[in-house]
Amino acid sequence: MSVTPSPHRRVALLTLGCARNEVDSEELAARLDADGWEVGTDAEGADVVVVNTCGFVEKAKQDSIDTLLAAADTGAKVVAAGCMAERYGKELAESLPEANAVLGFDDYTDIGARLDSVLRGESHDAHTPRDRRELLPITPVQRHTAKVVVPGHATVDEHTPAHLRKILRRRLDSGPVASLKLASGCDRRCAFCAIPAFRGAFVSRDPQELLAEAEWLAKTGVRELVLVSENSTSYGKDLGDPRLLEKLLPQLAAVDGIVRVRASYLQPAETRPGLVEAIATTPGVAAYFDLSFQHSSETVLRRMRRFGSTERFLELLESARKLAPAAGARSNFIVGFPGETKQEYEELVRFLNEARLDAIGIFDYSDEDGTEAAGMTGKVSEATVQKRYDRITSLVEEICGQRAEERIGSTVEVLVDSISDDEIEGRAEHQAPEVDGSTTLVAGDQGVDVSALRPGDLVRARVTGTEGVDLIAVPVEMISAAPVPR
């Protein structure tokens, strides 16, 4: 006997992984809200818990499994969605009976009906995974005519001009920072990465649609936009203008209420001089370079199906710092990639010492299903990978700590993120949300009254100390006060 869902159905959306997933969750939240669901992020008391999973690397996948199991312990119906669910489909459903349904991206447009079905106790046949790159035309400029579900790209009414369309997004928090998805998918073929197979080929969003969403976000209290995608440097290539990001940045920075725009996920091989200049010199755009280096040895990069070298990457960083000496730079690196020799590893160490990055993520290589690297010979032993990982992690902590200390005595612009227990946390231009450290604002002899600060305020502050990569600073001038809530 089927059960009619309560008119007050409650769903909790739990988001794991990257900022792109956060945007996808907010699209799902908007769809569910429109279908009459009460949407939140607290699993306790929810009728259904949807876990937007991450399928990037083994550690992220295990975190997704643990979250799904914990959700099942609440007594709610549990649904797996997101990248891991899309990537494994039936396999995940069979190995995780605690999940009442495993949904792929194609289910997103009817998410309300899917959850109604789950709540009634009906079974859901999980999809058989497929390479989503094959769903779109090979030629980038033809992709916008294809009717393919791309999370975060939903159009309510394609016949209405982009700037007049309803924004299909419902914020799940009220902080002063929000991600804005530029594009989805990736056309690169990095040997270690499975993401393109389940996220699909690269597709840009319409710039007018992005500007409209930015204006909507600003009206909800957002002060900083973080531009996200799998590869932001490709933005516009499928719209006929590979320089479109350079043109879009000043337009986003000019949106009323937005005080900072931050670009992320830049591919070094596609980072053109014009884009470097736009990021480094455009007022309202953070002089911040999130560059996906992954390694610096030219021979390792070639095996990774990537381009570059220590010298080319150092030249790229130098070009940015010539325009903005205080610019922030971060990157991620893989140690122990198949065939990595001691000399190639030492080349990476040399690069890190000379590059002086502000924030660095280190990953120890592990095989990923369906990737070219998983089938490569010359695997580095686990003991050697661990030894290299431990050594480079210690080096990274030292370098990043030194970079923070070099900012003592300088002036930085800090966006206040949160205030709790009389502690005021914010971020300078070189600090992206959650990954690059933060700045604690403390009272000084003169300048801004810290007791009057609110989330969303942008202040100029003098750096007085550090704690690892984190800064301690005294606000000396209010640049832009957050609007008073109505």
Short mmCIF file of C-alpha atoms in Angstrom, two decimals:
data_model
loop_
_atom_site.label_atom_id
_atom_site.label_comp_id
_atom_site.label_asym_id
_atom_site.label_seq_id
_atom_site.Cartn_x
_atom_site.Cartn_y
_atom_site.Cartn_z
CA MET A 1 0.00 0.00 0.00
CA SER A 2 1.54 3.32 -1.04
CA VAL A 3 1.70 6.21 1.35
CA THR A 4 0.74 9.71 0.22
CA PRO A 5 3.55 12.11 1.10
CA SER A 6 2.86 14.65 3.84
CA PRO A 7 2.21 18.16 2.51
CA HIS A 8 5.08 19.25 4.78
CA ARG A 9 7.78 16.99 3.43
CA ARG A 10 11.23 17.82 4.75
CA VAL A 11 14.42 17.22 2.82
CA ALA A 12 17.99 17.80 3.98
CA LEU A 13 20.67 18.48 1.38
CA LEU A 14 24.17 17.49 2.52
CA THR A 15 26.90 18.65 0.14
CA LEU A 16 30.37 17.14 -0.08
CA GLY A 17 33.32 17.98 -2.28
CA CYS A 18 33.95 21.13 -4.25
CA ALA A 19 32.18 24.45 -4.63
CA ARG A 20 30.70 23.26 -7.92
CA ASN A 21 28.71 20.71 -5.97
CA GLU A 22 27.44 23.49 -3.70
CA VAL A 23 25.96 25.28 -6.70
CA ASP A 24 24.36 22.04 -7.90
CA SER A 25 22.80 21.53 -4.45
CA GLU A 26 21.30 25.00 -4.58
CA GLU A 27 19.74 24.21 -7.96
CA LEU A 28 18.22 21.06 -6.42
CA ALA A 29 17.03 23.14 -3.46
CA ALA A 30 15.21 25.53 -5.80
CA ARG A 31 13.55 22.68 -7.66
CA LEU A 32 12.46 21.00 -4.43
CA ASP A 33 11.22 24.25 -2.94
CA ALA A 34 9.09 24.82 -6.04
CA ASP A 35 7.65 21.32 -5.60
CA GLY A 36 6.55 22.09 -2.06
CA TRP A 37 9.38 20.50 -0.11
CA GLU A 38 10.72 22.12 3.05
CA VAL A 39 14.43 22.35 2.29
CA GLY A 40 17.26 22.51 4.82
CA THR A 41 20.71 21.18 5.63
CA ASP A 42 20.02 19.40 8.95
CA ALA A 43 19.44 15.66 8.64
CA GLU A 44 17.74 15.41 12.01
CA GLY A 45 13.99 15.31 11.56
CA ALA A 46 14.15 15.18 7.75
CA ASP A 47 11.94 12.79 5.81
CA VAL A 48 14.58 12.40 3.11
CA VAL A 49 18.32 13.11 3.21
CA VAL A 50 19.98 13.76 -0.14
CA VAL A 51 23.76 13.44 -0.06
CA ASN A 52 25.42 15.29 -2.93
CA THR A 53 28.47 13.06 -3.11
CA CYS A 54 32.02 13.63 -4.33
CA GLY A 55 33.66 11.10 -6.65
CA PHE A 56 37.05 12.73 -7.17
CA VAL A 57 39.56 10.55 -5.28
CA GLU A 58 39.40 7.57 -2.95
CA LYS A 59 39.39 9.65 0.25
CA ALA A 60 36.50 11.77 -1.01
CA LYS A 61 34.54 8.68 -2.03
CA GLN A 62 34.99 7.16 1.42
CA ASP A 63 33.77 10.38 3.01
CA SER A 64 30.68 10.18 0.81
CA ILE A 65 30.01 6.58 1.90
CA ASP A 66 30.44 7.51 5.56
CA THR A 67 28.01 10.42 5.19
CA LEU A 68 25.41 8.20 3.51
CA LEU A 69 25.70 5.62 6.29
CA ALA A 70 25.40 8.30 8.97
CA ALA A 71 22.32 9.68 7.22
CA ALA A 72 20.73 6.21 7.26
CA ASP A 73 21.17 6.13 11.05
CA THR A 74 18.78 9.10 11.39
CA GLY A 75 15.85 6.97 10.23
CA ALA A 76 15.23 9.14 7.17
CA LYS A 77 15.08 7.88 3.62
CA VAL A 78 18.52 8.29 2.07
CA VAL A 79 19.32 9.31 -1.50
CA ALA A 80 22.76 9.40 -3.09
CA ALA A 81 23.21 12.07 -5.76
CA GLY A 82 26.16 13.99 -7.16
CA CYS A 83 29.41 12.89 -8.75
CA MET A 84 29.96 9.55 -7.02
CA ALA A 85 26.36 8.54 -7.70
CA GLU A 86 26.66 9.56 -11.35
CA ARG A 87 30.02 7.84 -11.72
CA TYR A 88 29.02 4.44 -10.27
CA GLY A 89 25.21 4.24 -10.57
CA LYS A 90 24.05 0.62 -10.30
CA GLU A 91 27.34 -0.49 -8.74
CA LEU A 92 26.89 1.96 -5.87
CA ALA A 93 23.24 0.99 -5.43
CA GLU A 94 24.12 -2.69 -5.19
CA SER A 95 26.99 -2.18 -2.76
CA LEU A 96 25.16 0.31 -0.55
CA PRO A 97 21.68 -1.02 0.33
CA GLU A 98 21.40 1.66 3.03
CA ALA A 99 20.68 4.15 0.23
CA ASN A 100 17.04 4.06 -0.82
CA ALA A 101 17.94 5.48 -4.23
CA VAL A 102 20.99 6.39 -6.29
CA LEU A 103 20.22 9.27 -8.64
CA GLY A 104 22.21 10.46 -11.65
CA PHE A 105 22.34 13.91 -13.19
CA ASP A 106 19.49 13.01 -15.57
CA ASP A 107 17.21 12.72 -12.53
CA TYR A 108 17.81 16.31 -11.43
CA THR A 109 15.10 17.89 -13.56
CA ASP A 110 12.48 15.70 -11.84
CA ILE A 111 14.08 15.62 -8.40
CA GLY A 112 10.83 16.39 -6.57
CA ALA A 113 9.03 13.45 -8.18
CA ARG A 114 12.00 11.17 -7.48
CA LEU A 115 11.96 12.02 -3.78
CA ASP A 116 8.17 11.63 -3.62
CA SER A 117 8.65 8.14 -5.03
CA VAL A 118 11.36 7.35 -2.46
CA LEU A 119 9.13 8.60 0.35
CA ARG A 120 6.33 6.30 -0.83
CA GLY A 121 8.71 3.37 -0.55
CA GLU A 122 8.91 2.71 -4.27
CA SER A 123 12.07 1.25 -5.73
CA HIS A 124 14.27 3.20 -8.10
CA ASP A 125 16.44 1.52 -10.71
CA ALA A 126 19.84 3.16 -10.67
CA HIS A 127 21.36 4.14 -14.01
CA THR A 128 24.16 2.36 -15.79
CA PRO A 129 27.04 4.86 -15.96
CA ARG A 130 28.15 6.16 -19.33
CA ASP A 131 30.78 8.56 -20.57
CA ARG A 132 28.89 11.85 -20.52
CA ARG A 133 31.35 13.39 -22.96
CA GLU A 134 29.64 11.33 -25.65
CA LEU A 135 26.31 13.09 -25.03
CA LEU A 136 27.53 16.38 -26.49
CA PRO A 137 28.91 17.26 -29.95
CA ILE A 138 32.67 17.09 -30.32
CA THR A 139 32.71 20.63 -31.74
CA PRO A 140 32.37 23.00 -28.75
CA VAL A 141 30.29 25.67 -30.53
CA GLN A 142 27.59 23.10 -31.34
CA ARG A 143 27.06 21.98 -27.75
CA HIS A 144 24.49 24.59 -26.76
CA THR A 145 21.96 23.08 -29.14
CA ALA A 146 22.10 19.69 -27.39
CA LYS A 147 19.38 18.81 -24.87
CA VAL A 148 21.56 17.33 -22.14
CA VAL A 149 21.14 17.73 -18.38
CA VAL A 150 24.12 19.70 -17.05
CA PRO A 151 23.86 20.42 -13.30
CA GLY A 152 24.01 24.12 -12.53
CA HIS A 153 23.01 25.08 -16.08
CA ALA A 154 19.25 24.74 -15.88
CA THR A 155 17.21 27.21 -17.91
CA VAL A 156 13.68 27.90 -16.70
CA ASP A 157 12.54 29.40 -20.02
CA GLU A 158 14.92 29.29 -22.96
CA HIS A 159 12.67 31.63 -24.97
CA THR A 160 13.09 34.45 -22.44
CA PRO A 161 16.24 36.61 -22.64
CA ALA A 162 18.89 35.33 -20.24
CA HIS A 163 18.86 38.45 -18.06
CA LEU A 164 15.08 38.18 -17.54
CA ARG A 165 14.88 34.50 -16.63
CA LYS A 166 13.98 33.29 -13.17
CA ILE A 167 17.07 32.22 -11.22
CA LEU A 168 16.79 28.50 -10.52
CA ARG A 169 18.77 28.59 -7.31
CA ARG A 170 17.97 28.69 -3.60
CA ARG A 171 20.77 29.60 -1.21
CA LEU A 172 21.45 27.09 1.54
CA ASP A 173 23.41 29.52 3.72
CA SER A 174 23.37 33.24 4.33
CA GLY A 175 27.10 34.03 4.28
CA PRO A 176 28.61 36.93 2.32
CA VAL A 177 30.39 34.62 -0.16
CA ALA A 178 28.86 32.48 -2.90
CA SER A 179 30.10 30.47 -5.83
CA LEU A 180 29.01 31.31 -9.37
CA LYS A 181 29.36 28.46 -11.85
CA LEU A 182 30.95 29.63 -15.11
CA ALA A 183 30.88 26.29 -16.87
CA SER A 184 30.74 22.54 -16.40
CA GLY A 185 32.74 19.66 -17.77
CA CYS A 186 36.22 19.51 -19.22
CA ASP A 187 37.78 18.77 -22.61
CA ARG A 188 41.22 18.01 -21.26
CA ARG A 189 42.42 14.40 -21.03
CA CYS A 190 44.65 14.39 -17.97
CA ALA A 191 45.80 10.82 -17.40
CA PHE A 192 44.99 10.81 -13.68
CA CYS A 193 41.52 12.39 -13.80
CA ALA A 194 38.14 10.69 -14.21
CA ILE A 195 36.05 13.86 -13.86
CA PRO A 196 35.38 14.52 -17.60
CA ALA A 197 33.88 11.04 -18.01
CA PHE A 198 31.11 11.68 -15.50
CA ARG A 199 30.86 15.48 -15.69
CA GLY A 200 30.92 15.58 -19.47
CA ALA A 201 32.44 17.83 -22.10
CA PHE A 202 33.03 21.52 -21.46
CA VAL A 203 29.98 23.80 -21.65
CA SER A 204 30.00 27.53 -20.80
CA ARG A 205 27.05 29.40 -19.35
CA ASP A 206 25.66 32.47 -21.10
CA PRO A 207 27.40 35.63 -19.80
CA GLN A 208 24.07 37.48 -19.47
CA GLU A 209 22.73 34.62 -17.41
CA LEU A 210 25.80 34.83 -15.17
CA LEU A 211 25.38 38.57 -14.70
CA ALA A 212 21.72 38.10 -13.81
CA GLU A 213 22.59 35.44 -11.25
CA ALA A 214 25.33 37.65 -9.83
CA GLU A 215 22.80 40.46 -9.36
CA TRP A 216 20.41 38.03 -7.69
CA LEU A 217 23.14 36.79 -5.36
CA ALA A 218 24.07 40.36 -4.46
CA LYS A 219 20.46 41.03 -3.46
CA THR A 220 20.63 38.06 -1.06
CA GLY A 221 23.60 39.65 0.72
CA VAL A 222 26.51 38.15 -1.22
CA ARG A 223 29.57 40.40 -1.34
CA GLU A 224 32.16 38.10 -2.91
CA LEU A 225 31.65 35.93 -5.98
CA VAL A 226 33.90 32.90 -6.46
CA LEU A 227 33.87 31.83 -10.10
CA VAL A 228 34.01 28.04 -10.35
CA SER A 229 34.16 25.39 -13.06
CA GLU A 230 36.33 22.43 -13.99
CA ASN A 231 38.44 24.76 -16.15
CA SER A 232 37.71 28.48 -15.98
CA THR A 233 40.35 29.39 -18.58
CA SER A 234 38.27 27.62 -21.26
CA TYR A 235 35.26 29.82 -20.55
CA GLY A 236 33.77 31.19 -23.75
CA LYS A 237 35.51 28.90 -26.26
CA ASP A 238 32.19 27.20 -27.04
CA LEU A 239 30.49 30.60 -27.29
CA GLY A 240 32.88 31.75 -29.99
CA ASP A 241 35.04 33.97 -27.75
CA PRO A 242 37.97 32.39 -25.84
CA ARG A 243 38.68 35.80 -24.25
CA LEU A 244 35.21 36.02 -22.73
CA LEU A 245 36.38 35.63 -19.11
CA GLU A 246 38.61 38.69 -19.47
CA LYS A 247 35.55 40.67 -20.58
CA LEU A 248 33.22 39.20 -17.97
CA LEU A 249 35.40 39.92 -14.93
CA PRO A 250 34.97 43.73 -14.91
CA GLN A 251 31.25 43.35 -15.59
CA LEU A 252 30.81 41.08 -12.57
CA ALA A 253 32.93 43.41 -10.42
CA ALA A 254 30.61 46.27 -11.37
CA VAL A 255 27.49 44.51 -10.06
CA ASP A 256 25.94 46.64 -7.31
CA GLY A 257 26.77 45.18 -3.90
CA ILE A 258 29.64 42.96 -5.06
CA VAL A 259 32.99 44.09 -3.66
CA ARG A 260 35.20 41.19 -4.76
CA VAL A 261 35.25 38.69 -7.62
CA ARG A 262 37.59 35.72 -7.44
CA ALA A 263 38.46 33.45 -10.35
CA SER A 264 39.43 29.86 -9.61
CA TYR A 265 40.41 26.64 -11.39
CA LEU A 266 42.80 28.13 -13.95
CA GLN A 267 44.73 25.84 -16.30
CA PRO A 268 48.33 27.16 -16.68
CA ALA A 269 48.58 26.11 -20.34
CA GLU A 270 45.49 28.20 -21.17
CA THR A 271 46.22 31.20 -18.95
CA ARG A 272 46.82 33.93 -21.51
CA PRO A 273 48.65 37.22 -20.81
CA GLY A 274 45.39 39.14 -21.22
CA LEU A 275 43.69 37.03 -18.56
CA VAL A 276 46.64 37.46 -16.20
CA GLU A 277 46.39 41.22 -16.67
CA ALA A 278 42.62 41.22 -16.13
CA ILE A 279 42.91 39.31 -12.85
CA ALA A 280 45.89 41.30 -11.60
CA THR A 281 44.70 44.80 -12.44
CA THR A 282 40.88 44.96 -12.64
CA PRO A 283 39.40 46.90 -9.69
CA GLY A 284 37.17 44.64 -7.64
CA VAL A 285 38.81 41.45 -8.92
CA ALA A 286 41.04 39.63 -6.46
CA ALA A 287 44.66 39.45 -7.57
CA TYR A 288 44.55 35.72 -6.95
CA PHE A 289 45.83 32.93 -9.18
CA ASP A 290 44.47 29.44 -8.53
CA LEU A 291 46.64 27.55 -11.00
CA SER A 292 46.36 23.81 -11.54
CA PHE A 293 50.05 22.92 -11.90
CA GLN A 294 49.89 19.28 -10.62
CA HIS A 295 53.66 18.88 -11.11
CA SER A 296 56.53 20.86 -12.60
CA SER A 297 58.74 18.22 -14.18
CA GLU A 298 58.17 18.46 -17.94
CA THR A 299 58.49 14.71 -18.40
CA VAL A 300 55.99 13.92 -15.63
CA LEU A 301 53.57 16.49 -17.03
CA ARG A 302 53.78 14.88 -20.46
CA ARG A 303 52.92 11.49 -18.96
CA MET A 304 50.01 13.23 -17.23
CA ARG A 305 48.90 14.52 -20.69
CA ARG A 306 49.57 18.07 -19.54
CA PHE A 307 51.89 20.86 -20.62
CA GLY A 308 54.44 23.05 -18.88
CA SER A 309 57.67 22.95 -16.95
CA THR A 310 59.32 24.50 -13.93
CA GLU A 311 60.63 27.43 -15.96
CA ARG A 312 57.36 28.10 -17.79
CA PHE A 313 55.39 28.03 -14.55
CA LEU A 314 57.86 30.35 -12.84
CA GLU A 315 57.57 32.76 -15.77
CA LEU A 316 53.77 32.69 -15.46
CA LEU A 317 53.95 33.52 -11.76
CA GLU A 318 56.50 36.26 -12.42
CA SER A 319 54.23 37.86 -15.02
CA ALA A 320 51.40 38.02 -12.47
CA ARG A 321 53.59 39.39 -9.69
CA LYS A 322 55.02 42.10 -11.95
CA LEU A 323 51.51 43.45 -12.34
CA ALA A 324 50.45 42.80 -8.72
CA PRO A 325 53.40 42.21 -6.38
CA ALA A 326 51.14 41.11 -3.51
CA ALA A 327 49.12 38.72 -5.66
CA GLY A 328 48.16 35.42 -4.09
CA ALA A 329 48.89 32.11 -5.79
CA ARG A 330 47.87 28.57 -4.94
CA SER A 331 48.03 25.18 -6.59
CA ASN A 332 47.69 21.43 -6.13
CA PHE A 333 50.33 18.79 -6.82
CA ILE A 334 50.47 15.02 -7.14
CA VAL A 335 53.49 13.09 -5.86
CA GLY A 336 54.23 9.51 -6.85
CA PHE A 337 52.66 9.61 -10.32
CA PRO A 338 53.55 6.44 -12.27
CA GLY A 339 57.15 6.56 -13.42
CA GLU A 340 58.10 9.54 -11.23
CA THR A 341 61.86 9.31 -10.70
CA LYS A 342 63.86 10.79 -7.87
CA GLN A 343 65.15 13.47 -10.26
CA GLU A 344 61.62 14.38 -11.38
CA TYR A 345 60.49 14.57 -7.77
CA GLU A 346 63.44 16.83 -6.91
CA GLU A 347 62.43 19.07 -9.82
CA LEU A 348 59.06 19.55 -8.14
CA VAL A 349 60.80 20.37 -4.87
CA ARG A 350 62.92 22.96 -6.70
CA PHE A 351 59.83 24.53 -8.19
CA LEU A 352 58.06 24.79 -4.85
CA ASN A 353 61.08 26.46 -3.27
CA GLU A 354 61.30 29.02 -6.09
CA ALA A 355 57.59 29.57 -6.72
CA ARG A 356 56.81 30.67 -3.14
CA LEU A 357 53.10 29.90 -3.38
CA ASP A 358 50.71 31.09 -0.67
CA ALA A 359 48.71 27.87 -0.45
CA ILE A 360 49.53 24.38 -1.67
CA GLY A 361 47.55 21.15 -1.74
CA ILE A 362 49.47 17.89 -1.92
CA PHE A 363 47.96 14.59 -3.06
CA ASP A 364 49.65 11.21 -2.94
CA TYR A 365 48.92 9.40 -6.19
CA SER A 366 46.34 6.62 -6.22
CA ASP A 367 44.81 4.75 -9.16
CA GLU A 368 41.38 5.98 -10.22
CA ASP A 369 38.92 3.74 -12.06
CA GLY A 370 38.77 4.36 -15.78
CA THR A 371 41.82 6.62 -16.01
CA GLU A 372 44.79 6.13 -18.29
CA ALA A 373 47.20 6.36 -15.36
CA ALA A 374 45.59 3.37 -13.65
CA GLY A 375 46.86 1.16 -16.47
CA MET A 376 50.35 2.64 -16.63
CA THR A 377 53.45 0.65 -15.77
CA GLY A 378 56.25 1.91 -13.57
CA LYS A 379 54.12 2.44 -10.48
CA VAL A 380 56.02 4.01 -7.59
CA SER A 381 55.96 1.85 -4.46
CA GLU A 382 53.57 2.88 -1.68
CA ALA A 383 56.48 3.30 0.73
CA THR A 384 58.28 5.67 -1.64
CA VAL A 385 55.10 7.64 -2.36
CA GLN A 386 54.47 8.03 1.37
CA LYS A 387 58.06 9.13 1.99
CA ARG A 388 57.88 11.74 -0.76
CA TYR A 389 54.46 12.90 0.40
CA ASP A 390 55.61 13.34 4.01
CA ARG A 391 58.71 15.26 2.99
CA ILE A 392 56.94 17.59 0.60
CA THR A 393 54.09 18.20 3.05
CA SER A 394 56.60 19.45 5.63
CA LEU A 395 58.23 21.65 2.99
CA VAL A 396 54.87 23.08 1.97
CA GLU A 397 53.96 23.98 5.55
CA GLU A 398 57.27 25.80 5.90
CA ILE A 399 56.96 27.68 2.59
CA CYS A 400 53.37 28.76 3.13
CA GLY A 401 54.11 29.83 6.69
CA GLN A 402 57.03 31.94 5.43
CA ARG A 403 54.82 33.52 2.76
CA ALA A 404 52.35 34.54 5.44
CA GLU A 405 55.14 36.04 7.58
CA GLU A 406 56.31 38.09 4.61
CA ARG A 407 52.98 39.92 4.74
CA ILE A 408 53.57 41.23 8.28
CA GLY A 409 53.57 45.01 8.16
CA SER A 410 51.70 45.12 4.85
CA THR A 411 48.15 46.30 4.29
CA VAL A 412 45.51 43.88 3.07
CA GLU A 413 41.84 44.15 2.15
CA VAL A 414 39.80 41.79 4.31
CA LEU A 415 36.22 40.67 3.74
CA VAL A 416 34.60 39.77 7.07
CA ASP A 417 33.16 36.25 6.85
CA SER A 418 31.93 35.48 10.35
CA ILE A 419 31.80 36.77 13.91
CA SER A 420 31.50 34.32 16.81
CA ASP A 421 32.55 34.46 20.46
CA ASP A 422 34.02 37.89 19.81
CA GLU A 423 36.33 36.44 17.14
CA ILE A 424 36.17 38.17 13.77
CA GLU A 425 37.26 35.99 10.86
CA GLY A 426 37.75 37.20 7.33
CA ARG A 427 39.89 36.68 4.26
CA ALA A 428 42.38 38.79 2.41
CA GLU A 429 42.59 38.81 -1.38
CA HIS A 430 45.07 35.91 -1.41
CA GLN A 431 42.81 33.72 0.75
CA ALA A 432 40.01 31.82 -0.98
CA PRO A 433 37.18 30.40 1.12
CA GLU A 434 37.98 27.28 3.15
CA VAL A 435 41.24 26.35 1.39
CA ASP A 436 43.77 29.14 1.87
CA GLY A 437 43.65 30.17 5.51
CA SER A 438 41.99 33.21 7.00
CA THR A 439 42.61 36.56 8.66
CA THR A 440 41.62 37.30 12.26
CA LEU A 441 40.81 40.96 12.85
CA VAL A 442 41.77 42.39 16.24
CA ALA A 443 41.43 45.80 17.85
CA GLY A 444 44.17 48.37 17.50
CA ASP A 445 44.94 51.83 18.84
CA GLN A 446 43.20 53.56 15.95
CA GLY A 447 41.08 52.93 12.91
CA VAL A 448 37.94 50.82 12.73
CA ASP A 449 35.86 49.84 15.77
CA VAL A 450 36.03 46.05 15.54
CA SER A 451 33.00 45.65 17.80
CA ALA A 452 30.87 47.27 15.09
CA LEU A 453 32.01 45.00 12.25
CA ARG A 454 29.51 42.72 10.52
CA PRO A 455 29.82 39.85 8.02
CA GLY A 456 30.18 41.32 4.56
CA ASP A 457 32.17 44.38 5.62
CA LEU A 458 35.27 45.03 3.53
CA VAL A 459 38.07 46.68 5.51
CA ARG A 460 41.66 47.68 4.96
CA ALA A 461 43.84 46.13 7.66
CA ARG A 462 47.48 46.10 8.73
CA VAL A 463 48.99 42.65 9.22
CA THR A 464 50.56 42.35 12.67
CA GLY A 465 51.19 38.62 13.03
CA THR A 466 50.62 35.11 11.73
CA GLU A 467 49.59 31.65 12.89
CA GLY A 468 50.80 29.27 10.21
CA VAL A 469 49.16 30.45 6.97
CA ASP A 470 46.61 32.53 8.87
CA LEU A 471 47.06 36.26 9.38
CA ILE A 472 46.31 38.51 12.33
CA ALA A 473 45.49 42.07 11.34
CA VAL A 474 44.22 45.37 12.71
CA PRO A 475 41.51 47.06 10.62
CA VAL A 476 42.45 50.67 9.86
CA GLU A 477 39.79 51.74 7.37
CA MET A 478 36.30 50.74 6.31
CA ILE A 479 36.30 50.32 2.52
CA SER A 480 32.70 49.18 2.08
CA ALA A 481 30.20 48.41 4.82
CA ALA A 482 27.77 45.56 4.29
CA PRO A 483 24.22 46.77 3.64
CA VAL A 484 21.99 46.78 6.71
CA PRO A 485 19.43 43.94 6.40
CA ARG A 486 15.93 45.20 5.75
#
